[in-house]
PDB file of N, CA and C in Angstrom:
ATOM      1  N   MET A  59       0.818  -1.191  -0.059  1.00 48.00           N
ATOM      2  CA  MET A  59      -0.024   0.017   0.001  1.00 48.00           C
ATOM      3  C   MET A  59       0.863   1.244   0.011  1.00 48.00           C
ATOM      4  N   ALA A  60       2.189   1.169   0.105  1.00 46.00           N
ATOM      5  CA  ALA A  60       3.008   2.310   0.166  1.00 46.00           C
ATOM      6  C   ALA A  60       3.092   3.059  -1.135  1.00 46.00           C
ATOM      7  N   TRP A  61       2.433   2.497  -2.198  1.00 60.00           N
ATOM      8  CA  TRP A  61       2.470   3.171  -3.555  1.00 60.00           C
ATOM      9  C   TRP A  61       1.456   4.257  -3.636  1.00 60.00           C
ATOM     10  N   LEU A  62       0.555   4.402  -2.699  1.00 71.00           N
ATOM     11  CA  LEU A  62      -0.434   5.475  -2.808  1.00 71.00           C
ATOM     12  C   LEU A  62       0.152   6.855  -2.704  1.00 71.00           C
ATOM     13  N   GLU A  63      -0.338   7.726  -3.536  1.00 83.00           N
ATOM     14  CA  GLU A  63       0.069   9.159  -3.559  1.00 83.00           C
ATOM     15  C   GLU A  63      -0.990   9.941  -2.792  1.00 83.00           C
ATOM     16  N   LEU A  64      -0.544  10.409  -1.649  1.00 90.00           N
ATOM     17  CA  LEU A  64      -1.442  11.297  -0.868  1.00 90.00           C
ATOM     18  C   LEU A  64      -1.065  12.731  -1.039  1.00 90.00           C
ATOM     19  N   SER A  65      -2.028  13.625  -0.866  1.00 92.00           N
ATOM     20  CA  SER A  65      -1.752  15.012  -0.933  1.00 92.00           C
ATOM     21  C   SER A  65      -1.061  15.434   0.310  1.00 92.00           C
ATOM     22  N   MET A  66      -0.422  16.614   0.360  1.00 94.00           N
ATOM     23  CA  MET A  66       0.213  17.095   1.594  1.00 94.00           C
ATOM     24  C   MET A  66      -0.794  17.209   2.737  1.00 94.00           C
ATOM     25  N   ALA A  67      -1.978  17.644   2.448  1.00 95.00           N
ATOM     26  CA  ALA A  67      -3.010  17.797   3.460  1.00 95.00           C
ATOM     27  C   ALA A  67      -3.383  16.408   4.026  1.00 95.00           C
ATOM     28  N   GLN A  68      -3.497  15.433   3.149  1.00 95.00           N
ATOM     29  CA  GLN A  68      -3.864  14.110   3.648  1.00 95.00           C
ATOM     30  C   GLN A  68      -2.748  13.489   4.475  1.00 95.00           C
ATOM     31  N   LYS A  69      -1.499  13.721   4.080  1.00 94.00           N
ATOM     32  CA  LYS A  69      -0.375  13.231   4.898  1.00 94.00           C
ATOM     33  C   LYS A  69      -0.334  13.937   6.225  1.00 94.00           C
ATOM     34  N   LYS A  70      -0.600  15.212   6.237  1.00 96.00           N
ATOM     35  CA  LYS A  70      -0.527  15.950   7.517  1.00 96.00           C
ATOM     36  C   LYS A  70      -1.669  15.462   8.444  1.00 96.00           C
ATOM     37  N   ILE A  71      -2.830  15.323   7.918  1.00 97.00           N
ATOM     38  CA  ILE A  71      -4.014  14.854   8.732  1.00 97.00           C
ATOM     39  C   ILE A  71      -3.783  13.400   9.171  1.00 97.00           C
ATOM     40  N   LEU A  72      -3.273  12.541   8.322  1.00 96.00           N
ATOM     41  CA  LEU A  72      -3.035  11.190   8.685  1.00 96.00           C
ATOM     42  C   LEU A  72      -1.935  11.017   9.682  1.00 96.00           C
ATOM     43  N   THR A  73      -0.910  11.850   9.583  1.00 96.00           N
ATOM     44  CA  THR A  73       0.162  11.847  10.611  1.00 96.00           C
ATOM     45  C   THR A  73      -0.355  12.347  11.955  1.00 96.00           C
ATOM     46  N   ALA A  74      -1.168  13.404  11.928  1.00 97.00           N
ATOM     47  CA  ALA A  74      -1.767  13.885  13.188  1.00 97.00           C
ATOM     48  C   ALA A  74      -2.629  12.809  13.786  1.00 97.00           C
ATOM     49  N   LEU A  75      -3.467  12.163  12.987  1.00 97.00           N
ATOM     50  CA  LEU A  75      -4.365  11.082  13.496  1.00 97.00           C
ATOM     51  C   LEU A  75      -3.528  10.009  14.207  1.00 97.00           C
ATOM     52  N   ILE A  76      -2.438   9.582  13.561  1.00 95.00           N
ATOM     53  CA  ILE A  76      -1.614   8.520  14.130  1.00 95.00           C
ATOM     54  C   ILE A  76      -0.959   8.976  15.441  1.00 95.00           C
ATOM     55  N   GLN A  77      -0.472  10.181  15.476  1.00 95.00           N
ATOM     56  CA  GLN A  77       0.141  10.676  16.698  1.00 95.00           C
ATOM     57  C   GLN A  77      -0.853  10.815  17.814  1.00 95.00           C
ATOM     58  N   LEU A  78      -2.044  11.269  17.556  1.00 96.00           N
ATOM     59  CA  LEU A  78      -3.077  11.358  18.555  1.00 96.00           C
ATOM     60  C   LEU A  78      -3.514   9.994  18.984  1.00 96.00           C
ATOM     61  N   TYR A  79      -3.660   9.024  18.027  1.00 95.00           N
ATOM     62  CA  TYR A  79      -4.049   7.678  18.332  1.00 95.00           C
ATOM     63  C   TYR A  79      -3.051   7.036  19.247  1.00 95.00           C
ATOM     64  N   GLU A  80      -1.768   7.273  18.966  1.00 93.00           N
ATOM     65  CA  GLU A  80      -0.731   6.619  19.780  1.00 93.00           C
ATOM     66  C   GLU A  80      -0.775   7.169  21.213  1.00 93.00           C
ATOM     67  N   GLN A  81      -1.314   8.347  21.435  1.00 93.00           N
ATOM     68  CA  GLN A  81      -1.443   8.917  22.774  1.00 93.00           C
ATOM     69  C   GLN A  81      -2.650   8.296  23.528  1.00 93.00           C
ATOM     70  N   ASP A  82      -3.737   8.139  22.748  1.00 85.00           N
ATOM     71  CA  ASP A  82      -5.023   7.802  23.317  1.00 85.00           C
ATOM     72  C   ASP A  82      -5.482   6.399  23.058  1.00 85.00           C
ATOM     73  N   GLU A  83      -5.132   5.871  21.982  1.00 80.00           N
ATOM     74  CA  GLU A  83      -5.560   4.503  21.483  1.00 80.00           C
ATOM     75  C   GLU A  83      -7.055   4.298  21.414  1.00 80.00           C
ATOM     76  N   GLY A  84      -7.746   5.337  21.143  1.00 87.00           N
ATOM     77  CA  GLY A  84      -9.226   5.256  20.899  1.00 87.00           C
ATOM     78  C   GLY A  84      -9.502   6.040  19.620  1.00 87.00           C
ATOM     79  N   TYR A  85     -10.786   6.109  19.321  1.00 93.00           N
ATOM     80  CA  TYR A  85     -11.208   6.912  18.147  1.00 93.00           C
ATOM     81  C   TYR A  85     -10.945   8.342  18.474  1.00 93.00           C
ATOM     82  N   ILE A  86     -10.401   9.071  17.509  1.00 95.00           N
ATOM     83  CA  ILE A  86     -10.022  10.489  17.691  1.00 95.00           C
ATOM     84  C   ILE A  86     -11.013  11.356  16.935  1.00 95.00           C
ATOM     85  N   LYS A  87     -11.573  12.315  17.644  1.00 94.00           N
ATOM     86  CA  LYS A  87     -12.540  13.204  17.089  1.00 94.00           C
ATOM     87  C   LYS A  87     -11.938  14.132  15.967  1.00 94.00           C
ATOM     88  N   GLY A  88     -12.764  14.407  14.979  1.00 93.00           N
ATOM     89  CA  GLY A  88     -12.274  15.249  13.823  1.00 93.00           C
ATOM     90  C   GLY A  88     -11.918  16.610  14.343  1.00 93.00           C
ATOM     91  N   GLU A  89     -12.565  17.136  15.351  1.00 93.00           N
ATOM     92  CA  GLU A  89     -12.256  18.470  15.881  1.00 93.00           C
ATOM     93  C   GLU A  89     -10.834  18.472  16.420  1.00 93.00           C
ATOM     94  N   LEU A  90     -10.426  17.396  17.082  1.00 96.00           N
ATOM     95  CA  LEU A  90      -9.047  17.384  17.689  1.00 96.00           C
ATOM     96  C   LEU A  90      -8.008  17.277  16.576  1.00 96.00           C
ATOM     97  N   ILE A  91      -8.325  16.542  15.510  1.00 96.00           N
ATOM     98  CA  ILE A  91      -7.382  16.508  14.374  1.00 96.00           C
ATOM     99  C   ILE A  91      -7.306  17.874  13.715  1.00 96.00           C
ATOM    100  N   ALA A  92      -8.414  18.542  13.546  1.00 96.00           N
ATOM    101  CA  ALA A  92      -8.432  19.937  13.010  1.00 96.00           C
ATOM    102  C   ALA A  92      -7.609  20.869  13.879  1.00 96.00           C
ATOM    103  N   GLU A  93      -7.744  20.808  15.148  1.00 96.00           N
ATOM    104  CA  GLU A  93      -7.037  21.662  16.082  1.00 96.00           C
ATOM    105  C   GLU A  93      -5.488  21.370  15.966  1.00 96.00           C
ATOM    106  N   SER A  94      -5.168  20.050  15.851  1.00 96.00           N
ATOM    107  CA  SER A  94      -3.746  19.683  15.755  1.00 96.00           C
ATOM    108  C   SER A  94      -3.096  20.125  14.499  1.00 96.00           C
ATOM    109  N   THR A  95      -3.869  20.125  13.344  1.00 97.00           N
ATOM    110  CA  THR A  95      -3.289  20.404  12.065  1.00 97.00           C
ATOM    111  C   THR A  95      -3.465  21.837  11.631  1.00 97.00           C
ATOM    112  N   GLY A  96      -4.437  22.569  12.234  1.00 97.00           N
ATOM    113  CA  GLY A  96      -4.720  23.933  11.815  1.00 97.00           C
ATOM    114  C   GLY A  96      -5.707  23.983  10.613  1.00 97.00           C
ATOM    115  N   PHE A  97      -6.227  22.822  10.250  1.00 97.00           N
ATOM    116  CA  PHE A  97      -7.280  22.807   9.192  1.00 97.00           C
ATOM    117  C   PHE A  97      -8.629  23.026   9.805  1.00 97.00           C
ATOM    118  N   GLU A  98      -9.584  23.478   8.949  1.00 96.00           N
ATOM    119  CA  GLU A  98     -11.011  23.560   9.424  1.00 96.00           C
ATOM    120  C   GLU A  98     -11.542  22.171   9.586  1.00 96.00           C
ATOM    121  N   SER A  99     -12.531  22.036  10.532  1.00 92.00           N
ATOM    122  CA  SER A  99     -13.151  20.752  10.802  1.00 92.00           C
ATOM    123  C   SER A  99     -13.767  20.200   9.495  1.00 92.00           C
ATOM    124  N   ASP A 100     -14.411  21.064   8.684  1.00 92.00           N
ATOM    125  CA  ASP A 100     -15.031  20.605   7.480  1.00 92.00           C
ATOM    126  C   ASP A 100     -14.004  20.005   6.492  1.00 92.00           C
ATOM    127  N   SER A 101     -12.816  20.607   6.465  1.00 94.00           N
ATOM    128  CA  SER A 101     -11.723  20.112   5.583  1.00 94.00           C
ATOM    129  C   SER A 101     -11.227  18.757   6.067  1.00 94.00           C
ATOM    130  N   VAL A 102     -11.113  18.633   7.349  1.00 94.00           N
ATOM    131  CA  VAL A 102     -10.673  17.364   7.960  1.00 94.00           C
ATOM    132  C   VAL A 102     -11.710  16.317   7.581  1.00 94.00           C
ATOM    133  N   HIS A 103     -12.987  16.607   7.842  1.00 91.00           N
ATOM    134  CA  HIS A 103     -14.059  15.628   7.508  1.00 91.00           C
ATOM    135  C   HIS A 103     -13.973  15.176   6.053  1.00 91.00           C
ATOM    136  N   SER A 104     -13.825  16.149   5.153  1.00 93.00           N
ATOM    137  CA  SER A 104     -13.717  15.799   3.721  1.00 93.00           C
ATOM    138  C   SER A 104     -12.569  14.876   3.419  1.00 93.00           C
ATOM    139  N   GLN A 105     -11.413  15.267   4.002  1.00 95.00           N
ATOM    140  CA  GLN A 105     -10.180  14.432   3.772  1.00 95.00           C
ATOM    141  C   GLN A 105     -10.356  13.036   4.374  1.00 95.00           C
ATOM    142  N   MET A 106     -10.993  12.976   5.504  1.00 94.00           N
ATOM    143  CA  MET A 106     -11.203  11.665   6.117  1.00 94.00           C
ATOM    144  C   MET A 106     -12.097  10.839   5.315  1.00 94.00           C
ATOM    145  N   GLN A 107     -13.026  11.343   4.615  1.00 93.00           N
ATOM    146  CA  GLN A 107     -13.907  10.563   3.705  1.00 93.00           C
ATOM    147  C   GLN A 107     -13.018   9.918   2.613  1.00 93.00           C
ATOM    148  N   GLU A 108     -12.098  10.706   2.089  1.00 94.00           N
ATOM    149  CA  GLU A 108     -11.215  10.188   1.044  1.00 94.00           C
ATOM    150  C   GLU A 108     -10.285   9.116   1.633  1.00 94.00           C
ATOM    151  N   LEU A 109      -9.781   9.384   2.838  1.00 95.00           N
ATOM    152  CA  LEU A 109      -8.897   8.400   3.439  1.00 95.00           C
ATOM    153  C   LEU A 109      -9.634   7.098   3.821  1.00 95.00           C
ATOM    154  N   LYS A 110     -10.914   7.218   4.133  1.00 95.00           N
ATOM    155  CA  LYS A 110     -11.695   6.015   4.403  1.00 95.00           C
ATOM    156  C   LYS A 110     -11.878   5.184   3.115  1.00 95.00           C
ATOM    157  N   LYS A 111     -12.054   5.908   1.998  1.00 94.00           N
ATOM    158  CA  LYS A 111     -12.187   5.170   0.724  1.00 94.00           C
ATOM    159  C   LYS A 111     -10.934   4.420   0.340  1.00 94.00           C
ATOM    160  N   LEU A 112      -9.798   5.031   0.811  1.00 94.00           N
ATOM    161  CA  LEU A 112      -8.503   4.370   0.559  1.00 94.00           C
ATOM    162  C   LEU A 112      -8.150   3.302   1.625  1.00 94.00           C
ATOM    163  N   GLN A 113      -9.095   3.090   2.579  1.00 95.00           N
ATOM    164  CA  GLN A 113      -8.948   2.124   3.688  1.00 95.00           C
ATOM    165  C   GLN A 113      -7.766   2.464   4.546  1.00 95.00           C
ATOM    166  N   LEU A 114      -7.522   3.755   4.747  1.00 95.00           N
ATOM    167  CA  LEU A 114      -6.405   4.179   5.629  1.00 95.00           C
ATOM    168  C   LEU A 114      -6.862   4.591   7.030  1.00 95.00           C
ATOM    169  N   VAL A 115      -8.207   4.837   7.132  1.00 96.00           N
ATOM    170  CA  VAL A 115      -8.790   5.151   8.428  1.00 96.00           C
ATOM    171  C   VAL A 115     -10.147   4.417   8.599  1.00 96.00           C
ATOM    172  N   GLU A 116     -10.461   4.145   9.802  1.00 94.00           N
ATOM    173  CA  GLU A 116     -11.808   3.662  10.174  1.00 94.00           C
ATOM    174  C   GLU A 116     -12.500   4.851  10.848  1.00 94.00           C
ATOM    175  N   GLY A 117     -13.807   4.960  10.614  1.00 90.00           N
ATOM    176  CA  GLY A 117     -14.558   6.055  11.201  1.00 90.00           C
ATOM    177  C   GLY A 117     -15.817   5.656  11.881  1.00 90.00           C
ATOM    178  N   VAL A 118     -16.257   6.509  12.827  1.00 85.00           N
ATOM    179  CA  VAL A 118     -17.456   6.361  13.467  1.00 85.00           C
ATOM    180  C   VAL A 118     -18.423   7.446  12.957  1.00 85.00           C
ATOM    181  N   VAL A 119     -19.557   6.999  12.478  1.00 75.00           N
ATOM    182  CA  VAL A 119     -20.524   7.930  11.896  1.00 75.00           C
ATOM    183  C   VAL A 119     -21.178   8.749  12.994  1.00 75.00           C
ATOM    184  N   GLY A 120     -21.380  10.046  12.749  1.00 73.00           N
ATOM    185  CA  GLY A 120     -22.030  10.896  13.659  1.00 73.00           C
ATOM    186  C   GLY A 120     -21.715  12.353  13.346  1.00 73.00           C
ATOM    187  N   SER A 121     -22.379  13.224  14.056  1.00 69.00           N
ATOM    188  CA  SER A 121     -22.223  14.689  13.787  1.00 69.00           C
ATOM    189  C   SER A 121     -20.769  15.104  14.052  1.00 69.00           C
ATOM    190  N   VAL A 122     -20.150  14.511  15.022  1.00 69.00           N
ATOM    191  CA  VAL A 122     -18.752  14.927  15.376  1.00 69.00           C
ATOM    192  C   VAL A 122     -17.742  14.186  14.548  1.00 69.00           C
ATOM    193  N   GLY A 123     -17.952  12.907  14.347  1.00 79.00           N
ATOM    194  CA  GLY A 123     -16.995  12.119  13.626  1.00 79.00           C
ATOM    195  C   GLY A 123     -15.760  11.732  14.363  1.00 79.00           C
ATOM    196  N   ALA A 124     -15.414  10.532  14.373  1.00 93.00           N
ATOM    197  CA  ALA A 124     -14.210  10.086  15.104  1.00 93.00           C
ATOM    198  C   ALA A 124     -13.530   9.024  14.270  1.00 93.00           C
ATOM    199  N   TYR A 125     -12.223   8.951  14.355  1.00 95.00           N
ATOM    200  CA  TYR A 125     -11.492   8.124  13.418  1.00 95.00           C
ATOM    201  C   TYR A 125     -10.273   7.428  14.162  1.00 95.00           C
ATOM    202  N   LYS A 126      -9.835   6.324  13.527  1.00 94.00           N
ATOM    203  CA  LYS A 126      -8.590   5.728  13.963  1.00 94.00           C
ATOM    204  C   LYS A 126      -7.927   5.195  12.743  1.00 94.00           C
ATOM    205  N   PRO A 127      -6.544   5.157  12.770  1.00 95.00           N
ATOM    206  CA  PRO A 127      -5.816   4.669  11.611  1.00 95.00           C
ATOM    207  C   PRO A 127      -5.893   3.172  11.438  1.00 95.00           C
ATOM    208  N   THR A 128      -5.746   2.722  10.246  1.00 94.00           N
ATOM    209  CA  THR A 128      -5.661   1.346   9.962  1.00 94.00           C
ATOM    210  C   THR A 128      -4.189   0.974   9.792  1.00 94.00           C
ATOM    211  N   VAL A 129      -3.891  -0.333   9.664  1.00 93.00           N
ATOM    212  CA  VAL A 129      -2.524  -0.753   9.414  1.00 93.00           C
ATOM    213  C   VAL A 129      -1.968  -0.170   8.133  1.00 93.00           C
ATOM    214  N   GLY A 130      -2.875  -0.017   7.210  1.00 93.00           N
ATOM    215  CA  GLY A 130      -2.475   0.633   5.910  1.00 93.00           C
ATOM    216  C   GLY A 130      -2.020   2.091   6.074  1.00 93.00           C
ATOM    217  N   ALA A 131      -2.578   2.798   7.044  1.00 93.00           N
ATOM    218  CA  ALA A 131      -2.134   4.197   7.264  1.00 93.00           C
ATOM    219  C   ALA A 131      -0.666   4.194   7.703  1.00 93.00           C
ATOM    220  N   TYR A 132      -0.284   3.290   8.541  1.00 92.00           N
ATOM    221  CA  TYR A 132       1.091   3.181   8.954  1.00 92.00           C
ATOM    222  C   TYR A 132       2.010   2.770   7.768  1.00 92.00           C
ATOM    223  N   GLU A 133       1.541   1.861   6.964  1.00 90.00           N
ATOM    224  CA  GLU A 133       2.302   1.428   5.806  1.00 90.00           C
ATOM    225  C   GLU A 133       2.555   2.490   4.805  1.00 90.00           C
ATOM    226  N   VAL A 134       1.491   3.239   4.511  1.00 90.00           N
ATOM    227  CA  VAL A 134       1.631   4.324   3.495  1.00 90.00           C
ATOM    228  C   VAL A 134       2.504   5.442   3.985  1.00 90.00           C
ATOM    229  N   LEU A 135       2.628   5.638   5.274  1.00 87.00           N
ATOM    230  CA  LEU A 135       3.530   6.693   5.806  1.00 87.00           C
ATOM    231  C   LEU A 135       4.848   6.092   6.244  1.00 87.00           C
ATOM    232  N   ASN A 136       5.064   4.796   5.994  1.00 84.00           N
ATOM    233  CA  ASN A 136       6.267   4.101   6.313  1.00 84.00           C
ATOM    234  C   ASN A 136       6.588   4.180   7.826  1.00 84.00           C
ATOM    235  N   ARG A 137       5.582   3.963   8.652  1.00 69.00           N
ATOM    236  CA  ARG A 137       5.775   3.953  10.103  1.00 69.00           C
ATOM    237  C   ARG A 137       5.595   2.536  10.580  1.00 69.00           C
ATOM    238  N   ASP A 138       6.197   2.250  11.792  1.00 55.00           N
ATOM    239  CA  ASP A 138       6.088   0.913  12.313  1.00 55.00           C
ATOM    240  C   ASP A 138       4.816   0.871  13.243  1.00 55.00           C
ATOM    241  N   GLU A 139       3.823   0.175  12.828  1.00 52.00           N
ATOM    242  CA  GLU A 139       2.560   0.052  13.543  1.00 52.00           C
ATOM    243  C   GLU A 139       2.522  -1.090  14.511  1.00 52.00           C
ATOM    244  N   SER A 140       3.525  -1.923  14.590  1.00 46.00           N
ATOM    245  CA  SER A 140       3.475  -3.186  15.311  1.00 46.00           C
ATOM    246  C   SER A 140       3.094  -2.962  16.801  1.00 46.00           C
ATOM    247  N   GLN A 141       3.442  -1.883  17.344  1.00 47.00           N
ATOM    248  CA  GLN A 141       3.102  -1.628  18.761  1.00 47.00           C
ATOM    249  C   GLN A 141       1.827  -0.877  18.976  1.00 47.00           C
ATOM    250  N   ASN A 142       1.166  -0.359  17.895  1.00 48.00           N
ATOM    251  CA  ASN A 142       0.107   0.555  18.027  1.00 48.00           C
ATOM    252  C   ASN A 142      -1.253   0.147  17.535  1.00 48.00           C
ATOM    253  N   VAL A 143      -1.307  -0.727  16.533  1.00 47.00           N
ATOM    254  CA  VAL A 143      -2.517  -1.202  15.992  1.00 47.00           C
ATOM    255  C   VAL A 143      -2.697  -2.661  16.250  1.00 47.00           C
ATOM    256  N   PRO A 144      -3.722  -3.108  16.946  1.00 42.00           N
ATOM    257  CA  PRO A 144      -3.898  -4.490  17.272  1.00 42.00           C
ATOM    258  C   PRO A 144      -4.074  -5.346  15.983  1.00 42.00           C
TER     259      PRO A 144
END
């Protein structure tokens, strides 16, 4: 999956999600990702929908939206997920 070409915004959002997930190990709210990246919540939500299509994140449906990275997210960013994703 490392062959995927992500935009700079997608990489920034996905990296922030992974960092927040490694701290909390639960679903991360879109608002927190937006705060961490400096993007608007709507932009984060839009990007997360694209990342879900690429199977890089799992999401919880709802007005707030919450996400967690998949193993593929770690692979595409060349990170070691062995200690972080069950």
